[in-house]
CSV table of C-alpha atoms in Angstrom, one decimal:
chain,number,residue,atom,x,y,z
A,1,MET,CA,-48.6,176.0,-72.5
A,2,ILE,CA,-48.7,174.7,-69.2
A,3,ARG,CA,-46.1,172.2,-69.6
A,4,GLN,CA,-44.2,175.1,-70.9
A,5,LEU,CA,-44.9,177.2,-67.8
A,6,LEU,CA,-44.0,174.4,-65.9
A,7,LEU,CA,-40.8,173.8,-67.4
A,8,SER,CA,-39.9,177.5,-67.3
A,9,SER,CA,-40.4,177.2,-63.4
A,10,ARG,CA,-37.6,174.3,-63.0
A,11,PRO,CA,-39.4,171.7,-61.3
A,12,LEU,CA,-35.8,170.3,-60.2
A,13,SER,CA,-35.2,173.5,-58.1
A,14,TRP,CA,-38.6,173.8,-56.1
A,15,VAL,CA,-37.2,172.0,-52.9
A,16,ASN,CA,-34.4,174.6,-53.1
A,17,THR,CA,-37.1,177.6,-51.9
A,18,ALA,CA,-39.6,175.6,-50.2
A,19,PHE,CA,-37.4,173.4,-48.1
A,20,PRO,CA,-35.8,176.5,-46.5
A,21,PHE,CA,-38.9,178.2,-45.6
A,22,ALA,CA,-40.6,174.8,-44.8
A,23,ALA,CA,-37.8,173.8,-42.2
A,24,GLY,CA,-37.0,177.2,-40.6
A,25,TYR,CA,-40.7,177.8,-40.2
A,26,LEU,CA,-41.4,174.2,-38.8
A,27,LEU,CA,-38.6,174.1,-36.5
A,28,VAL,CA,-39.7,177.0,-34.4
A,29,THR,CA,-43.4,176.4,-34.2
A,30,ARG,CA,-43.3,172.6,-34.2
A,31,GLU,CA,-46.5,172.2,-35.8
A,32,VAL,CA,-48.3,172.1,-39.2
A,33,ASP,CA,-50.8,174.9,-39.8
A,34,LEU,CA,-52.4,176.7,-42.6
A,35,VAL,CA,-49.7,179.3,-42.8
A,36,PHE,CA,-46.8,176.3,-42.9
A,37,VAL,CA,-49.0,174.4,-45.5
A,38,LEU,CA,-49.8,177.5,-47.8
A,39,GLY,CA,-46.2,179.4,-47.6
A,40,THR,CA,-44.5,176.0,-48.7
A,41,LEU,CA,-46.8,175.8,-51.3
A,42,TYR,CA,-46.2,179.5,-52.5
A,43,PHE,CA,-42.3,178.7,-52.2
A,44,LEU,CA,-42.9,175.2,-54.1
A,45,ILE,CA,-44.3,176.5,-57.4
A,46,PRO,CA,-45.4,180.3,-57.6
A,47,TYR,CA,-42.5,181.6,-56.4
A,48,ASN,CA,-40.1,179.7,-58.8
A,49,LEU,CA,-42.2,180.4,-61.5
A,50,ALA,CA,-41.8,184.5,-60.9
A,51,MET,CA,-38.2,184.0,-60.5
A,52,TYR,CA,-37.5,181.5,-63.4
A,53,GLY,CA,-40.4,182.8,-65.5
A,54,ILE,CA,-39.6,186.3,-65.7
A,55,ASN,CA,-35.9,185.3,-66.5
A,56,ASP,CA,-37.0,183.2,-69.5
A,57,VAL,CA,-38.8,186.2,-70.7
A,58,PHE,CA,-36.1,188.5,-70.4
A,59,ASP,CA,-33.2,186.5,-71.4
A,60,TYR,CA,-35.1,184.8,-74.6
A,61,GLU,CA,-32.1,186.2,-77.0
A,62,SER,CA,-29.5,184.8,-75.1
A,63,ASP,CA,-31.3,181.8,-74.2
A,64,MET,CA,-31.6,181.2,-77.9
A,65,ARG,CA,-27.9,180.7,-78.4
A,66,ASN,CA,-27.2,178.5,-75.2
A,67,PRO,CA,-27.3,175.0,-76.3
A,68,ARG,CA,-28.0,173.9,-72.6
A,69,LYS,CA,-31.6,175.8,-72.5
A,70,GLY,CA,-34.7,173.7,-73.7
A,71,GLY,CA,-34.7,171.1,-70.9
A,72,VAL,CA,-34.4,170.6,-67.4
A,73,GLU,CA,-32.4,173.2,-67.0
A,74,GLY,CA,-34.3,175.8,-68.4
A,75,ALA,CA,-37.0,176.8,-70.9
A,76,VAL,CA,-36.9,178.9,-74.2
A,77,LEU,CA,-40.0,180.2,-74.1
A,78,ASP,CA,-41.6,181.1,-77.5
A,79,LYS,CA,-42.5,184.6,-77.6
A,80,SER,CA,-46.0,184.0,-78.2
A,81,LEU,CA,-45.7,182.6,-74.5
A,82,HIS,CA,-43.8,185.8,-72.9
A,83,ARG,CA,-46.8,187.8,-72.0
A,84,ILE,CA,-49.0,185.1,-71.0
A,85,THR,CA,-45.8,184.0,-68.4
A,86,LEU,CA,-45.9,187.4,-67.1
A,87,TRP,CA,-49.5,187.1,-66.3
A,88,ALA,CA,-49.2,183.6,-65.3
A,89,VAL,CA,-46.6,185.3,-62.6
A,90,VAL,CA,-48.7,187.7,-61.3
A,91,ILE,CA,-52.3,185.6,-61.1
A,92,THR,CA,-50.2,182.8,-58.8
A,93,ASN,CA,-48.3,185.2,-56.8
A,94,VAL,CA,-50.4,187.5,-56.0
A,95,PRO,CA,-53.0,185.7,-53.5
A,96,PHE,CA,-50.3,184.1,-51.7
A,97,VAL,CA,-48.8,187.5,-50.9
A,98,VAL,CA,-51.9,188.4,-49.9
A,99,PHE,CA,-52.2,185.7,-47.4
A,100,LEU,CA,-48.7,186.0,-46.4
A,101,ILE,CA,-48.7,189.7,-45.2
A,102,ALA,CA,-52.3,189.5,-43.9
A,103,VAL,CA,-51.0,186.5,-41.3
A,104,GLY,CA,-47.3,188.3,-40.7
A,105,SER,CA,-45.8,191.3,-38.9
A,106,PRO,CA,-43.8,194.3,-40.5
A,107,LEU,CA,-40.5,192.4,-39.8
A,108,SER,CA,-42.0,189.9,-41.8
A,109,TRP,CA,-43.1,191.9,-44.8
A,110,LEU,CA,-39.7,193.3,-45.1
A,111,VAL,CA,-38.2,190.0,-45.4
A,112,LEU,CA,-40.8,189.2,-48.1
A,113,ALA,CA,-40.3,192.3,-49.7
A,114,VAL,CA,-36.7,191.9,-50.0
A,115,SER,CA,-36.9,188.4,-51.5
A,116,LEU,CA,-39.5,189.5,-54.0
A,117,PHE,CA,-37.6,192.5,-54.8
A,118,ALA,CA,-34.6,190.0,-55.5
A,119,VAL,CA,-36.8,187.7,-57.5
A,120,LEU,CA,-37.5,190.9,-59.8
A,121,ALA,CA,-34.5,192.9,-59.9
A,122,TYR,CA,-32.4,189.8,-61.1
A,123,SER,CA,-34.1,189.8,-64.7
A,124,ALA,CA,-36.4,192.8,-65.0
A,125,PRO,CA,-35.1,195.1,-67.5
A,126,LYS,CA,-33.4,198.1,-66.3
A,127,LEU,CA,-32.7,196.7,-62.7
A,128,ARG,CA,-31.0,193.4,-64.1
A,129,PHE,CA,-29.1,192.8,-61.5
A,130,LYS,CA,-27.9,189.4,-63.0
A,131,GLU,CA,-25.9,191.6,-65.5
A,132,ARG,CA,-24.0,193.5,-62.5
A,133,PRO,CA,-20.8,191.3,-61.9
A,134,PHE,CA,-20.8,189.7,-58.3
A,135,ILE,CA,-24.0,191.5,-57.9
A,136,ASP,CA,-25.4,188.9,-59.5
A,137,SER,CA,-24.5,186.0,-57.3
A,138,LEU,CA,-25.3,187.9,-54.1
A,139,THR,CA,-29.0,188.5,-55.6
A,140,SER,CA,-29.2,184.6,-56.5
A,141,SER,CA,-28.1,183.5,-53.3
A,142,THR,CA,-30.8,185.6,-51.6
A,143,HIS,CA,-33.3,183.9,-53.8
A,144,PHE,CA,-32.9,180.8,-51.8
A,145,VAL,CA,-31.8,182.0,-48.1
A,146,SER,CA,-34.5,184.7,-47.9
A,147,PRO,CA,-37.5,182.0,-47.8
A,148,ALA,CA,-35.6,180.2,-44.8
A,149,VAL,CA,-35.3,183.8,-43.2
A,150,TYR,CA,-38.8,184.9,-43.8
A,151,GLY,CA,-40.0,181.2,-42.7
A,152,LEU,CA,-38.0,182.1,-39.7
A,153,VAL,CA,-39.2,185.7,-38.8
A,154,LEU,CA,-42.8,184.7,-39.3
A,155,ALA,CA,-42.5,182.1,-36.7
A,156,GLY,CA,-40.9,184.5,-34.3
A,157,ALA,CA,-37.7,182.5,-34.0
A,158,ALA,CA,-34.8,183.9,-31.9
A,159,PHE,CA,-31.7,184.8,-33.9
A,160,THR,CA,-29.1,183.4,-32.2
A,161,PRO,CA,-24.9,183.6,-33.3
A,162,ALA,CA,-25.7,180.0,-34.0
A,163,LEU,CA,-28.9,180.3,-36.4
A,164,TRP,CA,-27.0,183.5,-37.9
A,165,ALA,CA,-24.0,181.0,-38.7
A,166,VAL,CA,-26.3,178.4,-40.5
A,167,LEU,CA,-27.8,181.1,-42.8
A,168,ALA,CA,-24.5,182.7,-43.7
A,169,ALA,CA,-23.1,179.3,-44.4
A,170,PHE,CA,-26.2,179.0,-46.7
A,171,PHE,CA,-25.7,182.2,-48.2
A,172,LEU,CA,-22.2,181.7,-49.1
A,173,TRP,CA,-23.3,178.3,-50.6
A,174,GLY,CA,-25.7,180.1,-52.5
A,175,VAL,CA,-23.0,182.5,-53.7
A,176,ALA,CA,-20.6,179.4,-54.8
A,177,SER,CA,-23.4,177.9,-56.5
A,178,HIS,CA,-24.4,180.6,-58.9
A,179,ALA,CA,-20.7,181.6,-59.9
A,180,PHE,CA,-20.2,178.4,-60.7
A,181,GLY,CA,-23.1,177.9,-62.5
A,182,ALA,CA,-22.2,181.2,-64.5
A,183,VAL,CA,-19.0,179.7,-65.9
A,184,GLN,CA,-21.0,177.2,-68.3
A,185,ASP,CA,-22.6,180.1,-69.7
A,186,ILE,CA,-19.7,182.3,-70.6
A,187,VAL,CA,-19.7,182.0,-74.3
A,188,ALA,CA,-23.8,182.1,-74.7
A,189,ASP,CA,-23.5,185.1,-72.5
A,190,ARG,CA,-21.0,187.1,-74.2
A,191,GLU,CA,-22.9,186.3,-77.2
A,192,GLY,CA,-26.0,187.5,-76.0
A,193,GLY,CA,-24.4,190.7,-74.9
A,194,ILE,CA,-24.8,189.6,-71.0
A,195,SER,CA,-22.3,190.3,-68.4
A,196,SER,CA,-22.0,188.1,-65.3
A,197,ILE,CA,-19.4,187.6,-62.6
A,198,ALA,CA,-18.1,184.8,-65.1
A,199,THR,CA,-18.2,186.9,-68.5
A,200,VAL,CA,-15.9,189.7,-66.4
A,201,ILE,CA,-13.2,188.1,-64.5
A,202,GLY,CA,-13.4,184.5,-66.3
A,203,GLY,CA,-13.9,180.9,-65.8
A,204,ALA,CA,-10.8,180.3,-63.8
A,205,ALA,CA,-11.1,183.0,-61.4
A,206,THR,CA,-14.7,182.0,-60.9
A,207,VAL,CA,-14.6,178.8,-60.2
A,208,ARG,CA,-11.7,179.5,-57.5
A,209,ILE,CA,-14.2,182.3,-56.0
A,210,ALA,CA,-17.0,179.2,-55.9
A,211,PHE,CA,-14.6,176.5,-54.1
A,212,VAL,CA,-13.4,179.3,-51.5
A,213,ALA,CA,-17.2,180.2,-50.8
A,214,TYR,CA,-18.3,176.5,-50.3
A,215,LEU,CA,-15.1,175.6,-47.9
A,216,LEU,CA,-16.1,178.7,-46.1
A,217,GLY,CA,-19.7,178.2,-45.7
A,218,GLY,CA,-18.5,174.5,-44.4
A,219,VAL,CA,-16.3,176.5,-41.6
A,220,LEU,CA,-19.0,178.5,-40.8
A,221,MET,CA,-21.3,175.3,-39.8
A,222,LEU,CA,-18.7,174.4,-37.2
A,223,PHE,CA,-19.7,177.4,-35.2
A,224,THR,CA,-23.5,176.2,-35.2
A,225,THR,CA,-25.5,174.2,-32.7
A,226,TRP,CA,-25.1,170.3,-32.8
A,227,PRO,CA,-25.9,168.2,-35.2
A,228,GLY,CA,-25.0,171.6,-37.3
A,229,PRO,CA,-21.3,171.3,-37.2
A,230,LEU,CA,-21.7,167.4,-39.2
A,231,GLY,CA,-23.4,169.6,-42.1
A,232,SER,CA,-19.7,171.2,-42.7
A,233,VAL,CA,-18.9,168.2,-44.5
A,234,LEU,CA,-21.6,168.5,-46.9
A,235,VAL,CA,-19.5,171.4,-49.0
A,236,LEU,CA,-17.0,168.8,-49.7
A,237,PRO,CA,-18.7,167.2,-52.3
A,238,TYR,CA,-19.4,170.4,-54.0
A,239,ALA,CA,-15.8,171.8,-53.7
A,240,LEU,CA,-14.3,168.8,-54.7
A,241,SER,CA,-16.8,169.0,-57.8
A,242,VAL,CA,-15.6,172.4,-59.1
A,243,LEU,CA,-11.9,171.5,-58.6
A,244,PRO,CA,-11.5,169.8,-62.2
A,245,TYR,CA,-12.4,173.2,-63.8
A,246,TRP,CA,-10.1,175.0,-61.4
A,247,SER,CA,-7.7,176.5,-64.5
A,248,ILE,CA,-10.7,176.3,-67.2
A,249,ALA,CA,-10.3,178.2,-70.4
A,250,ASP,CA,-13.3,180.7,-71.3
A,251,ALA,CA,-13.7,179.4,-74.7
A,252,ASP,CA,-14.0,175.6,-73.1
A,253,ALA,CA,-16.2,177.0,-70.2
A,254,GLU,CA,-19.6,174.5,-71.4
A,255,ARG,CA,-17.3,171.6,-70.3
A,256,ALA,CA,-18.2,173.1,-66.7
A,257,ASN,CA,-22.0,171.9,-67.6
A,258,THR,CA,-20.7,168.5,-66.3
A,259,GLY,CA,-19.9,169.5,-63.0
A,260,TRP,CA,-23.2,171.7,-63.0
A,261,ARG,CA,-25.3,168.5,-63.6
A,262,ARG,CA,-23.6,166.6,-60.9
A,263,PHE,CA,-24.2,169.8,-58.4
A,264,LEU,CA,-28.0,169.1,-59.2
A,265,THR,CA,-27.6,165.5,-58.5
A,266,PHE,CA,-25.6,166.6,-55.3
A,267,ASN,CA,-28.5,169.0,-54.3
A,268,PHE,CA,-30.7,165.8,-53.6
A,269,VAL,CA,-28.6,163.6,-51.9
A,270,CYS,CA,-27.2,166.5,-49.4
A,271,GLY,CA,-30.8,167.4,-48.9
A,272,PHE,CA,-31.6,164.1,-47.7
A,273,VAL,CA,-28.5,164.5,-45.5
A,274,VAL,CA,-29.7,168.2,-44.3
A,275,THR,CA,-33.4,166.4,-43.5
A,276,MET,CA,-32.1,164.2,-41.3
A,277,LEU,CA,-29.9,166.5,-39.1
A,278,LEU,CA,-32.9,168.8,-38.9
A,279,ILE,CA,-35.0,165.8,-37.6
A,280,TRP,CA,-32.1,165.0,-35.1
A,281,LEU,CA,-31.9,168.6,-34.3
A,282,TRP,CA,-36.0,168.4,-33.8
A,283,VAL,CA,-35.7,165.4,-31.3
A,284,LEU,CA,-32.6,167.3,-29.2
A,285,VAL,CA,-34.4,170.5,-29.0
A,286,PRO,CA,-37.6,170.2,-26.5
């Protein structure tokens, strides 16, 4: 059971939410305190269990038809684990959320509320933002950008134009990544009666939107504080990786899974480079 819960939380993606919070908070406060430790831990595991666990429970029917589910790219939760998963989400999230509210400000509460709403609204019945084309990609990006915004607000950051450019670039990266990820699931989603940006406008159009969004994110990085502009180069591997699928047919959409697996690898490589840039920024800014 524990193994299934961990698999459902997508361990390969833990860093994608914990790192933005930790980086934002640490760059402002420049110290490792209890808020940093517990906040990072929260966005590392409980937050991901909520985001992906809720998704796996309510996407069970379509996941059964999806050949890529059942491994690192997502669990196929047995129905007997659905109730346990939802309870695990509540039990692991509530204590951290209560702590973060206690140490935060009204503005940080608002950002955290938006973040948690996006997590819930993406998959929960009736809301199901994941089935609202275009809103699905915007919501998914919010899942990853909001921890960064929350960390910055919690630390009392000053939101300069350069900082907004970084966050906007990150948001475009998230939109592009979700959109491209949806392409590989076109067949399974249509069979399961699930709408997405890719099922509505088709695989080829979705890939092109992802490509443009990646490049626009890179352009925005040129307007950030040094050494931020160097980060503009990091969008190129992602943009080039989706190019082979520029004219992909919907019937052949599962072929995009190869590009998605490259995406998972790029995250670790580019994440290392981003870490080095942040350390450089740490040294430059007193």
